PDB file of C-alpha atoms in Angstrom:
ATOM      1  CA  UNK A1298       8.958 -55.314 196.154  1.00 89.00           C
ATOM      2  CA  UNK A1299       7.538 -58.410 197.772  1.00 92.00           C
ATOM      3  CA  UNK A1300       5.247 -58.567 200.770  1.00 93.00           C
ATOM      4  CA  UNK A1301       5.071 -61.748 202.817  1.00 94.00           C
ATOM      5  CA  UNK A1302       2.222 -62.313 205.238  1.00 93.00           C
ATOM      6  CA  UNK A1303       0.821 -65.225 207.211  1.00 91.00           C
ATOM      7  CA  UNK A1304      -2.862 -65.977 207.674  1.00 89.00           C
ATOM      8  CA  UNK A1305      -4.931 -68.623 209.347  1.00 86.00           C
ATOM      9  CA  UNK A1306      -6.963 -70.646 206.879  1.00 81.00           C
ATOM     10  CA  UNK A1307     -10.272 -68.798 207.055  1.00 83.00           C
ATOM     11  CA  UNK A1308     -12.474 -66.394 205.156  1.00 87.00           C
ATOM     12  CA  UNK A1309     -10.280 -63.381 205.891  1.00 89.00           C
ATOM     13  CA  UNK A1310      -7.573 -64.785 203.617  1.00 90.00           C
ATOM     14  CA  UNK A1311     -10.055 -65.088 200.751  1.00 91.00           C
ATOM     15  CA  UNK A1312     -11.336 -61.582 201.392  1.00 93.00           C
ATOM     16  CA  UNK A1313      -7.783 -60.191 201.448  1.00 92.00           C
ATOM     17  CA  UNK A1314      -6.966 -61.832 198.105  1.00 93.00           C
ATOM     18  CA  UNK A1315     -10.190 -60.557 196.494  1.00 94.00           C
ATOM     19  CA  UNK A1316      -9.579 -57.048 197.872  1.00 94.00           C
ATOM     20  CA  UNK A1317      -6.054 -57.076 196.426  1.00 93.00           C
ATOM     21  CA  UNK A1318      -7.438 -58.134 193.042  1.00 93.00           C
ATOM     22  CA  UNK A1319     -10.077 -55.373 193.169  1.00 94.00           C
ATOM     23  CA  UNK A1320      -7.328 -52.816 193.864  1.00 92.00           C
ATOM     24  CA  UNK A1321      -5.526 -53.769 190.661  1.00 91.00           C
ATOM     25  CA  UNK A1322      -3.009 -56.409 191.779  1.00 91.00           C
ATOM     26  CA  UNK A1323      -2.964 -59.127 189.081  1.00 92.00           C
ATOM     27  CA  UNK A1324      -3.560 -62.749 190.041  1.00 92.00           C
ATOM     28  CA  UNK A1325      -0.085 -63.642 188.779  1.00 93.00           C
ATOM     29  CA  UNK A1326       1.432 -61.420 191.475  1.00 92.00           C
ATOM     30  CA  UNK A1327      -0.389 -63.136 194.355  1.00 94.00           C
ATOM     31  CA  UNK A1328       0.957 -66.462 195.581  1.00 94.00           C
ATOM     32  CA  UNK A1329      -0.528 -68.412 198.518  1.00 92.00           C
ATOM     33  CA  UNK A1330       1.375 -71.336 200.071  1.00 92.00           C
ATOM     34  CA  UNK A1331      -0.416 -73.518 202.654  1.00 89.00           C
ATOM     35  CA  UNK A1332       1.768 -75.027 205.338  1.00 86.00           C
ATOM     36  CA  UNK A1333       1.508 -78.740 206.145  1.00 80.00           C
ATOM     37  CA  UNK A1334       0.015 -79.882 209.443  1.00 70.00           C
ATOM     38  CA  UNK A1335       2.104 -81.811 211.920  1.00 64.00           C
ATOM     39  CA  UNK A1336       1.960 -85.494 210.989  1.00 61.00           C
ATOM     40  CA  UNK A1337       3.282 -87.019 214.202  1.00 59.00           C
ATOM     41  CA  UNK A1338       1.702 -86.778 217.628  1.00 61.00           C
ATOM     42  CA  UNK A1339       3.259 -84.446 220.131  1.00 62.00           C
ATOM     43  CA  UNK A1340       5.526 -86.032 222.691  1.00 66.00           C
ATOM     44  CA  UNK A1341       4.687 -86.014 226.383  1.00 66.00           C
ATOM     45  CA  UNK A1342       8.215 -86.162 227.778  1.00 67.00           C
ATOM     46  CA  UNK A1343      10.611 -83.324 227.046  1.00 66.00           C
ATOM     47  CA  UNK A1344      14.165 -83.735 225.842  1.00 68.00           C
ATOM     48  CA  UNK A1345      17.239 -81.615 226.373  1.00 63.00           C
ATOM     49  CA  UNK A1346      16.680 -79.812 223.074  1.00 67.00           C
ATOM     50  CA  UNK A1347      12.870 -79.519 223.019  1.00 66.00           C
ATOM     51  CA  UNK A1348      10.399 -78.490 225.687  1.00 65.00           C
ATOM     52  CA  UNK A1349       6.705 -77.690 225.417  1.00 65.00           C
ATOM     53  CA  UNK A1350       6.569 -75.742 228.680  1.00 68.00           C
ATOM     54  CA  UNK A1351       4.462 -78.327 230.518  1.00 73.00           C
ATOM     55  CA  UNK A1352       5.910 -79.680 233.741  1.00 80.00           C
ATOM     56  CA  UNK A1353       5.029 -83.188 234.854  1.00 83.00           C
ATOM     57  CA  UNK A1354       6.645 -82.886 238.280  1.00 87.00           C
ATOM     58  CA  UNK A1355       4.952 -79.781 239.685  1.00 89.00           C
ATOM     59  CA  UNK A1356       2.142 -81.646 241.463  1.00 92.00           C
ATOM     60  CA  UNK A1357       4.605 -84.373 242.451  1.00 93.00           C
ATOM     61  CA  UNK A1358       6.943 -81.937 244.190  1.00 94.00           C
ATOM     62  CA  UNK A1359       4.102 -80.312 246.111  1.00 95.00           C
ATOM     63  CA  UNK A1360       2.716 -83.642 247.276  1.00 96.00           C
ATOM     64  CA  UNK A1361       6.228 -84.903 248.078  1.00 96.00           C
ATOM     65  CA  UNK A1362       6.740 -81.942 250.404  1.00 96.00           C
ATOM     66  CA  UNK A1363       3.376 -82.383 252.080  1.00 96.00           C
ATOM     67  CA  UNK A1364       3.708 -86.156 252.476  1.00 97.00           C
ATOM     68  CA  UNK A1365       7.278 -85.886 253.801  1.00 97.00           C
ATOM     69  CA  UNK A1366       6.145 -83.465 256.515  1.00 96.00           C
ATOM     70  CA  UNK A1367       3.272 -85.740 257.449  1.00 96.00           C
ATOM     71  CA  UNK A1368       5.523 -88.819 257.323  1.00 95.00           C
ATOM     72  CA  UNK A1369       8.187 -87.179 259.490  1.00 95.00           C
ATOM     73  CA  UNK A1370       5.567 -86.050 262.010  1.00 95.00           C
ATOM     74  CA  UNK A1371       4.036 -89.499 262.270  1.00 94.00           C
ATOM     75  CA  UNK A1372       7.489 -91.104 262.201  1.00 94.00           C
ATOM     76  CA  UNK A1373       8.242 -89.944 265.732  1.00 94.00           C
ATOM     77  CA  UNK A1374       5.750 -92.541 266.966  1.00 94.00           C
ATOM     78  CA  UNK A1375       6.701 -95.330 264.522  1.00 90.00           C
ATOM     79  CA  UNK A1376       9.566 -97.823 264.679  1.00 90.00           C
ATOM     80  CA  UNK A1377      11.771 -96.545 261.837  1.00 92.00           C
ATOM     81  CA  UNK A1378      11.816 -92.946 262.998  1.00 93.00           C
ATOM     82  CA  UNK A1379      11.034 -89.602 261.370  1.00 95.00           C
ATOM     83  CA  UNK A1380      13.801 -89.579 258.742  1.00 95.00           C
ATOM     84  CA  UNK A1381      12.843 -92.851 257.072  1.00 96.00           C
ATOM     85  CA  UNK A1382       9.127 -92.099 257.216  1.00 96.00           C
ATOM     86  CA  UNK A1383       9.743 -88.593 255.858  1.00 96.00           C
ATOM     87  CA  UNK A1384      11.653 -90.078 252.894  1.00 96.00           C
ATOM     88  CA  UNK A1385       8.973 -92.729 252.361  1.00 96.00           C
ATOM     89  CA  UNK A1386       6.284 -90.015 252.445  1.00 96.00           C
ATOM     90  CA  UNK A1387       8.242 -87.846 249.992  1.00 97.00           C
ATOM     91  CA  UNK A1388       8.635 -90.739 247.564  1.00 97.00           C
ATOM     92  CA  UNK A1389       4.974 -91.733 247.855  1.00 97.00           C
ATOM     93  CA  UNK A1390       3.820 -88.124 247.372  1.00 97.00           C
ATOM     94  CA  UNK A1391       6.038 -87.639 244.338  1.00 97.00           C
ATOM     95  CA  UNK A1392       4.843 -90.853 242.688  1.00 97.00           C
ATOM     96  CA  UNK A1393       1.211 -89.962 243.397  1.00 97.00           C
ATOM     97  CA  UNK A1394       1.586 -86.409 242.045  1.00 95.00           C
ATOM     98  CA  UNK A1395       3.505 -87.548 238.962  1.00 94.00           C
ATOM     99  CA  UNK A1396       0.822 -90.167 238.285  1.00 94.00           C
ATOM    100  CA  UNK A1397      -1.947 -87.591 238.603  1.00 94.00           C
ATOM    101  CA  UNK A1398      -0.202 -85.178 236.239  1.00 90.00           C
ATOM    102  CA  UNK A1399       0.604 -87.905 233.706  1.00 89.00           C
ATOM    103  CA  UNK A1400      -3.026 -89.076 233.790  1.00 90.00           C
ATOM    104  CA  UNK A1401      -4.248 -85.517 233.204  1.00 87.00           C
ATOM    105  CA  UNK A1402      -1.862 -85.029 230.273  1.00 82.00           C
ATOM    106  CA  UNK A1403      -2.695 -88.359 228.644  1.00 82.00           C
ATOM    107  CA  UNK A1404      -6.470 -88.275 229.074  1.00 82.00           C
ATOM    108  CA  UNK A1405      -7.781 -84.741 229.485  1.00 76.00           C
ATOM    109  CA  UNK A1406      -5.237 -82.700 227.508  1.00 70.00           C
ATOM    110  CA  UNK A1407      -4.887 -85.110 224.605  1.00 66.00           C
ATOM    111  CA  UNK A1408      -7.000 -82.852 222.405  1.00 60.00           C
ATOM    112  CA  UNK A1409      -4.615 -79.967 222.992  1.00 60.00           C
ATOM    113  CA  UNK A1410      -1.574 -82.054 222.053  1.00 54.00           C
ATOM    114  CA  UNK A1411      -3.105 -83.472 218.875  1.00 52.00           C
ATOM    115  CA  UNK A1412      -4.190 -79.983 217.726  1.00 52.00           C
ATOM    116  CA  UNK A1413      -7.551 -81.159 216.429  1.00 51.00           C
ATOM    117  CA  UNK A1414      -9.453 -78.372 214.790  1.00 51.00           C
ATOM    118  CA  UNK A1415      -6.324 -76.331 214.169  1.00 52.00           C
ATOM    119  CA  UNK A1416      -5.501 -75.779 210.536  1.00 58.00           C
ATOM    120  CA  UNK A1417      -2.165 -74.872 209.112  1.00 61.00           C
ATOM    121  CA  UNK A1418      -1.357 -71.294 208.333  1.00 86.00           C
ATOM    122  CA  UNK A1419      -0.987 -69.903 204.837  1.00 91.00           C
ATOM    123  CA  UNK A1420       1.895 -67.759 203.624  1.00 93.00           C
ATOM    124  CA  UNK A1421       0.699 -65.102 201.189  1.00 93.00           C
ATOM    125  CA  UNK A1422       3.321 -63.548 198.891  1.00 94.00           C
ATOM    126  CA  UNK A1423       2.399 -60.428 196.928  1.00 94.00           C
ATOM    127  CA  UNK A1424       4.715 -59.088 194.238  1.00 92.00           C
ATOM    128  CA  UNK A1425       4.125 -55.364 193.689  1.00 90.00           C
ATOM    129  CA  UNK A1426       5.656 -51.999 192.944  1.00 89.00           C
ATOM    130  CA  UNK A1427       7.166 -50.005 195.792  1.00 89.00           C
ATOM    131  CA  UNK A1428       4.440 -47.355 195.495  1.00 90.00           C
ATOM    132  CA  UNK A1429       1.712 -49.967 196.134  1.00 91.00           C
ATOM    133  CA  UNK A1430       3.414 -51.535 199.165  1.00 91.00           C
ATOM    134  CA  UNK A1431       1.782 -49.321 201.806  1.00 92.00           C
ATOM    135  CA  UNK A1432      -1.713 -49.924 200.405  1.00 92.00           C
ATOM    136  CA  UNK A1433      -1.181 -53.685 200.222  1.00 93.00           C
ATOM    137  CA  UNK A1434       0.241 -53.787 203.740  1.00 93.00           C
ATOM    138  CA  UNK A1435      -2.809 -51.939 205.077  1.00 93.00           C
ATOM    139  CA  UNK A1436      -5.127 -54.350 203.246  1.00 93.00           C
ATOM    140  CA  UNK A1437      -3.324 -57.357 204.716  1.00 93.00           C
ATOM    141  CA  UNK A1438      -3.406 -55.950 208.266  1.00 92.00           C
ATOM    142  CA  UNK A1439      -7.084 -55.010 207.957  1.00 92.00           C
ATOM    143  CA  UNK A1440      -7.890 -58.615 207.001  1.00 91.00           C
ATOM    144  CA  UNK A1441      -6.242 -59.960 210.176  1.00 88.00           C
ATOM    145  CA  UNK A1442      -2.839 -61.071 208.918  1.00 90.00           C
ATOM    146  CA  UNK A1443      -0.774 -62.703 211.658  1.00 89.00           C
ATOM    147  CA  UNK A1444       2.392 -61.031 210.388  1.00 90.00           C
ATOM    148  CA  UNK A1445       3.589 -58.956 207.443  1.00 93.00           C
ATOM    149  CA  UNK A1446       7.117 -58.417 206.080  1.00 93.00           C
ATOM    150  CA  UNK A1447       8.364 -56.258 203.192  1.00 92.00           C
ATOM    151  CA  UNK A1448      11.405 -57.124 201.106  1.00 92.00           C
ATOM    152  CA  UNK A1449      12.831 -54.790 198.484  1.00 88.00           C
ATOM    153  CA  UNK A1450      14.161 -56.358 195.329  1.00 77.00           C
ATOM    154  CA  UNK A1451      17.795 -55.865 194.517  1.00 70.00           C
ATOM    155  CA  UNK A1452      18.404 -53.918 191.330  1.00 64.00           C
ATOM    156  CA  UNK A1453      20.565 -55.832 188.909  1.00 55.00           C
TER     157      UNK A1453
END
């Protein structure tokens, strides 16, 4: 039987491996694979197939609504009328809100996009007998594994 688990790169992984070795699991049966970090910077603009869940137009839409109401109200006294001034206010509010959000994403949230300080996870594979699987799973969970999966070997 094989147990697959994922860990963050920290001391708990080392403690889990040493605990497994103390419980009689040979070193040859324990295999740790570190995952590579992302090499490219994260993209700001979403595509049709990929989205990070961050909206750049939320502030823009709110300001567009507010500025269009103000523009339409003031437009009753101006030469072009309320419709044109409402549209001008909506456009100006959207551009202002989009600019604010883009500035916040580029300057203040750059650290979050680059993932500085985040290390890749490690996949730990333990090859064991079926009778030891429950013990090993409990050891992995007690050392803060992010996830654990058991796979039974096919008999040939």
